[in-house]
Short mmCIF file of C-alpha atoms in Angstrom, two decimals:
data_model
loop_
_atom_site.label_atom_id
_atom_site.label_comp_id
_atom_site.label_asym_id
_atom_site.label_seq_id
_atom_site.Cartn_x
_atom_site.Cartn_y
_atom_site.Cartn_z
CA MET W 1 85.95 110.12 123.14
CA ILE W 2 85.60 106.54 121.92
CA LEU W 3 86.69 105.43 118.46
CA THR W 4 83.89 103.77 116.50
CA ALA W 5 85.74 102.78 113.33
CA ASP W 6 89.27 102.84 111.91
CA TYR W 7 89.55 103.63 108.21
CA HIS W 8 93.32 103.46 107.86
CA THR W 9 94.89 100.04 108.45
CA HIS W 10 97.50 98.25 106.35
CA THR W 11 98.19 94.55 105.84
CA THR W 12 100.74 92.31 104.16
CA TYR W 13 99.02 93.13 100.88
CA SER W 14 101.15 96.30 100.91
CA HIS W 15 103.32 97.72 103.69
CA GLY W 16 101.69 96.15 106.75
CA LYS W 17 102.88 93.32 108.97
CA GLY W 18 99.55 91.64 109.70
CA THR W 19 96.82 89.89 107.78
CA VAL W 20 93.24 90.99 107.23
CA SER W 21 92.03 88.57 109.90
CA GLU W 22 94.65 89.75 112.41
CA ASN W 23 93.67 93.40 111.95
CA ALA W 24 90.00 92.47 112.27
CA ALA W 25 90.64 90.47 115.43
CA VAL W 26 92.26 93.47 117.14
CA ALA W 27 89.40 95.68 115.99
CA GLU W 28 86.97 93.22 117.58
CA GLU W 29 88.94 93.20 120.84
CA LYS W 30 88.78 97.00 120.94
CA GLY W 31 85.06 97.11 120.28
CA LEU W 32 85.18 98.83 116.89
CA LYS W 33 82.13 98.63 114.66
CA GLU W 34 84.02 98.87 111.38
CA ILE W 35 87.53 98.91 109.93
CA ALA W 36 88.94 99.47 106.46
CA ILE W 37 91.84 97.56 105.02
CA ASN W 38 93.40 100.52 103.29
CA ASP W 39 96.56 99.26 101.64
CA HIS W 40 98.86 101.45 99.56
CA GLY W 41 97.98 102.23 95.94
CA PHE W 42 99.36 100.60 92.81
CA SER W 43 101.93 103.24 91.85
CA HIS W 44 104.03 102.64 94.94
CA PRO W 45 106.81 100.43 93.47
CA ALA W 46 107.99 99.01 96.78
CA PHE W 47 104.89 98.83 98.95
CA GLY W 48 101.80 99.16 96.75
CA ILE W 49 99.16 96.49 96.30
CA ARG W 50 99.22 94.85 92.86
CA PRO W 51 96.07 94.70 90.70
CA ARG W 52 96.43 90.93 90.33
CA MET W 53 95.92 90.59 94.10
CA LEU W 54 92.59 92.43 94.27
CA SER W 55 90.41 89.35 93.84
CA LYS W 56 92.26 87.49 96.60
CA MET W 57 92.13 90.50 98.91
CA ARG W 58 88.40 90.83 98.28
CA ALA W 59 87.89 87.14 99.02
CA ASP W 60 89.92 87.40 102.25
CA ILE W 61 87.82 90.32 103.45
CA ASP W 62 84.55 88.59 102.58
CA ALA W 63 85.68 85.48 104.46
CA VAL W 64 86.67 87.47 107.54
CA ASN W 65 83.30 89.23 107.54
CA GLU W 66 81.67 85.85 108.12
CA CYS W 67 83.71 85.26 111.27
CA VAL W 68 84.24 88.51 113.19
CA ARG W 69 81.97 91.12 114.65
CA PRO W 70 83.27 94.41 113.21
CA LYS W 71 82.47 94.97 109.58
CA VAL W 72 85.62 94.91 107.43
CA ILE W 73 85.53 97.01 104.29
CA MET W 74 88.02 96.98 101.43
CA GLY W 75 89.76 100.26 100.83
CA VAL W 76 92.91 101.63 99.30
CA GLU W 77 95.20 104.52 100.16
CA SER W 78 95.59 105.75 96.63
CA ASN W 79 98.53 107.93 95.65
CA LEU W 80 98.31 111.50 94.40
CA LEU W 81 100.18 111.39 91.09
CA GLY W 82 100.68 115.02 90.18
CA GLU W 83 99.39 118.48 89.50
CA SER W 84 96.43 117.23 87.46
CA GLY W 85 94.94 115.56 90.53
CA ALA W 86 95.31 112.10 89.00
CA ILE W 87 95.29 109.13 91.39
CA ASP W 88 96.38 105.55 90.82
CA VAL W 89 93.00 103.86 91.28
CA LYS W 90 91.23 103.87 87.93
CA PRO W 91 87.50 103.27 87.42
CA LYS W 92 88.13 99.73 86.14
CA TYR W 93 89.13 98.79 89.71
CA TYR W 94 86.20 100.45 91.49
CA GLU W 95 84.20 97.22 91.68
CA TYR W 96 86.63 95.78 94.23
CA PHE W 97 86.58 98.63 96.71
CA ASP W 98 84.19 99.94 99.36
CA THR W 99 86.12 103.14 100.07
CA ILE W 100 88.95 105.16 98.55
CA SER W 101 91.37 107.40 100.41
CA VAL W 102 94.08 109.54 98.81
CA GLY W 103 97.39 110.60 100.25
CA PHE W 104 100.71 112.04 99.19
CA HIS W 105 103.67 109.65 99.23
CA LYS W 106 107.12 110.55 97.98
CA PHE W 107 108.57 107.58 96.14
CA ILE W 108 105.91 106.59 93.65
CA LYS W 109 105.45 106.52 89.88
CA TYR W 110 104.22 110.03 89.12
CA GLU W 111 102.08 110.95 86.14
CA ARG W 112 104.59 113.14 84.27
CA ILE W 113 108.27 114.07 84.36
CA LYS W 114 107.28 117.50 85.63
CA ASP W 115 105.47 115.89 88.54
CA TRP W 116 108.60 113.96 89.52
CA PHE W 117 110.46 117.27 89.58
CA VAL W 118 107.85 119.13 91.62
CA PHE W 119 106.22 116.56 93.89
CA LEU W 120 109.29 114.54 94.69
CA GLY W 121 112.14 116.97 94.01
CA LYS W 122 110.91 120.34 95.26
CA ASN W 123 108.84 119.08 98.18
CA PHE W 124 111.54 116.68 99.32
CA LEU W 125 114.37 119.21 99.10
CA THR W 126 112.32 121.94 100.77
CA GLN W 127 111.51 119.62 103.66
CA THR W 128 115.01 118.14 103.91
CA PHE W 129 116.77 121.48 104.07
CA LYS W 130 114.03 123.04 106.23
CA LYS W 131 113.39 125.84 103.76
CA ASN W 132 110.21 127.89 103.53
CA PRO W 133 108.18 126.57 100.58
CA SER W 134 107.66 129.02 97.74
CA ASP W 135 104.20 130.39 97.02
CA LYS W 136 104.31 128.66 93.64
CA LEU W 137 105.04 125.29 95.21
CA ILE W 138 102.20 125.70 97.69
CA GLN W 139 99.83 126.66 94.89
CA LEU W 140 100.79 123.62 92.78
CA ASN W 141 100.33 121.22 95.67
CA THR W 142 97.04 122.82 96.67
CA LYS W 143 95.69 122.51 93.13
CA ALA W 144 96.65 118.84 93.03
CA TYR W 145 94.72 118.06 96.21
CA ILE W 146 91.67 120.06 95.12
CA ARG W 147 91.62 118.55 91.62
CA ALA W 148 91.79 115.05 93.12
CA ILE W 149 88.84 115.87 95.38
CA GLU W 150 86.80 117.29 92.50
CA LYS W 151 87.65 114.63 89.89
CA HIS W 152 87.37 111.39 91.83
CA PRO W 153 84.73 109.89 94.18
CA ILE W 154 87.16 109.67 97.09
CA ASP W 155 86.15 109.57 100.74
CA ILE W 156 89.20 110.65 102.75
CA ILE W 157 92.36 112.72 102.32
CA THR W 158 94.99 111.06 104.51
CA HIS W 159 97.65 112.94 106.50
CA ILE W 160 97.33 116.17 104.49
CA ASN W 161 100.63 118.07 104.19
CA PHE W 162 102.79 115.21 105.41
CA GLY W 163 105.81 115.48 103.11
CA VAL W 164 104.12 118.11 100.97
CA PHE W 165 103.23 121.80 101.33
CA SER W 166 99.75 123.06 100.51
CA ASP W 167 97.24 125.62 101.70
CA ALA W 168 95.40 123.19 103.96
CA VAL W 169 92.55 125.64 104.53
CA GLU W 170 91.76 125.80 100.82
CA VAL W 171 91.97 122.00 100.56
CA ALA W 172 89.63 121.74 103.55
CA LYS W 173 87.09 124.01 101.86
CA ALA W 174 87.12 121.81 98.75
CA ALA W 175 86.76 118.70 100.90
CA ARG W 176 83.87 120.27 102.81
CA ASP W 177 82.06 121.24 99.61
CA ASN W 178 82.47 117.78 98.06
CA GLY W 179 81.69 115.56 101.04
CA VAL W 180 85.28 114.42 101.57
CA TYR W 181 86.78 113.86 105.01
CA LEU W 182 90.16 115.00 106.23
CA GLU W 183 92.02 112.46 108.33
CA LEU W 184 93.43 113.11 111.76
CA ASN W 185 96.33 110.69 111.51
CA ALA W 186 97.37 108.90 114.70
CA LYS W 187 100.79 107.84 113.44
CA LYS W 188 102.35 111.12 112.36
CA THR W 189 101.77 114.82 112.88
CA HIS W 190 100.83 116.43 109.61
CA LEU W 191 99.58 119.92 110.55
CA SER W 192 100.64 122.39 113.20
CA ASP W 193 98.12 123.12 115.94
CA GLU W 194 97.44 126.54 114.44
CA GLU W 195 96.93 125.09 110.95
CA LEU W 196 94.59 122.44 112.27
CA PHE W 197 92.51 125.00 114.14
CA ARG W 198 92.11 127.09 110.98
CA VAL W 199 91.23 123.98 108.97
CA ALA W 200 88.57 123.02 111.50
CA GLN W 201 87.07 126.50 111.30
CA THR W 202 86.10 125.80 107.66
CA GLY W 203 83.54 123.29 108.88
CA VAL W 204 85.22 120.36 107.12
CA ARG W 205 84.47 117.00 108.68
CA PHE W 206 87.12 114.64 110.02
CA VAL W 207 87.76 110.98 110.61
CA ILE W 208 90.52 109.63 112.84
CA GLY W 209 92.79 106.98 111.33
CA SER W 210 95.36 104.87 113.14
CA ASP W 211 97.51 104.35 110.00
CA ALA W 212 98.27 100.96 111.56
CA HIS W 213 101.06 99.04 109.87
CA SER W 214 100.84 96.24 112.42
CA PRO W 215 97.77 94.65 114.03
CA ASP W 216 98.59 95.92 117.52
CA ARG W 217 98.17 99.51 116.33
CA VAL W 218 94.65 99.07 114.92
CA GLY W 219 92.44 101.54 116.74
CA GLU W 220 95.41 103.25 118.43
CA ILE W 221 94.68 106.99 118.48
CA SER W 222 96.59 108.36 121.47
CA LEU W 223 98.49 110.87 119.31
CA VAL W 224 95.19 112.36 118.12
CA GLU W 225 93.78 112.39 121.64
CA LYS W 226 96.74 114.51 122.76
CA LEU W 227 96.28 116.74 119.71
CA LEU W 228 92.62 117.31 120.55
CA ASP W 229 93.59 118.25 124.10
CA ARG W 230 95.54 121.15 122.57
CA VAL W 231 93.31 122.12 119.64
CA SER W 232 89.64 122.87 120.13
CA ILE W 233 87.74 120.82 117.54
CA PRO W 234 84.11 119.99 118.33
CA HIS W 235 83.75 116.24 118.67
CA GLU W 236 80.59 116.53 116.59
CA GLN W 237 82.86 117.39 113.65
CA ILE W 238 84.57 113.99 113.84
CA ASP W 239 82.39 111.30 112.31
CA ASN W 240 83.95 108.02 113.49
CA ILE W 241 83.76 108.47 117.25
CA ASP W 242 81.17 108.03 119.99
CA GLY W 243 79.02 105.57 118.04
CA ARG W 244 78.94 107.51 114.76
CA LEU W 245 79.98 106.22 111.33
CA PRO W 246 80.84 108.51 108.41
CA VAL W 247 78.86 108.73 105.20
CA LEU W 248 81.23 107.43 102.52
CA ARG W 249 80.44 109.00 99.18
CA PHE W 250 82.24 106.31 97.16
CA GLN W 251 79.57 103.80 98.13
CA ALA W 252 76.84 106.15 96.94
CA TYR W 253 78.80 106.69 93.70
CA LYS W 254 78.92 102.95 93.08
CA ARG W 255 75.18 102.56 93.68
CA GLU W 256 74.40 105.49 91.39
CA HIS W 257 76.52 104.04 88.59
CA GLY W 258 75.60 100.40 89.13
CA ILE W 259 79.15 99.32 89.88
CA GLY W 260 79.89 95.96 91.47
CA ARG W 261 78.97 95.37 95.08
#
């Protein structure tokens, strides 16, 4: 299995340690065809990219694309803001991006007070004290993921169920039906082997992401390689390996609506 593209890398524009050019240089060394600079979304008070920086980030990426071999695309790891499925990348910012991913992160600015209570409070306490999540909590989290998939032209759900409890199989079905990928994250384990097997059985498609927060980790997928040694997922179901590139629906959405690039 050879990684073709890495759609989850961070830079100094959010929580990463390297620049766009440094991430791209490592991608070139490793023979990748494409990488995404996928910095954290706006609602992350400590580590999120700021809207005022989008033009500079876009210019940096365009400049790097003139110098290095792998194509660099501008993405964002948007935050899931609550039960409604809201995310923190609004349509007014779509022109800047080539891809949008969505993930759950704890310490962000949620949409409503209720969402602070559920998505931060209940998930965090359940995980911290190693309790079994209630059916109601699982249902709320599952609805949030599914509503995000159905409402927004996103491409990838990152590290599903990391820090949150949902019915991953139901989320996978929604992703499958809407052309959204689930990420196999190479930085942290986010599903048990049994859960991942059941998710794969839905026919959902995957991409592998390094979740690199430093340039040296761009394209690093050893954790996923070990996972795939344990869990039988057909390689044909993973769309960024062995020369293949995924079909990103956000790009089609932008063409259809005449947005930006």
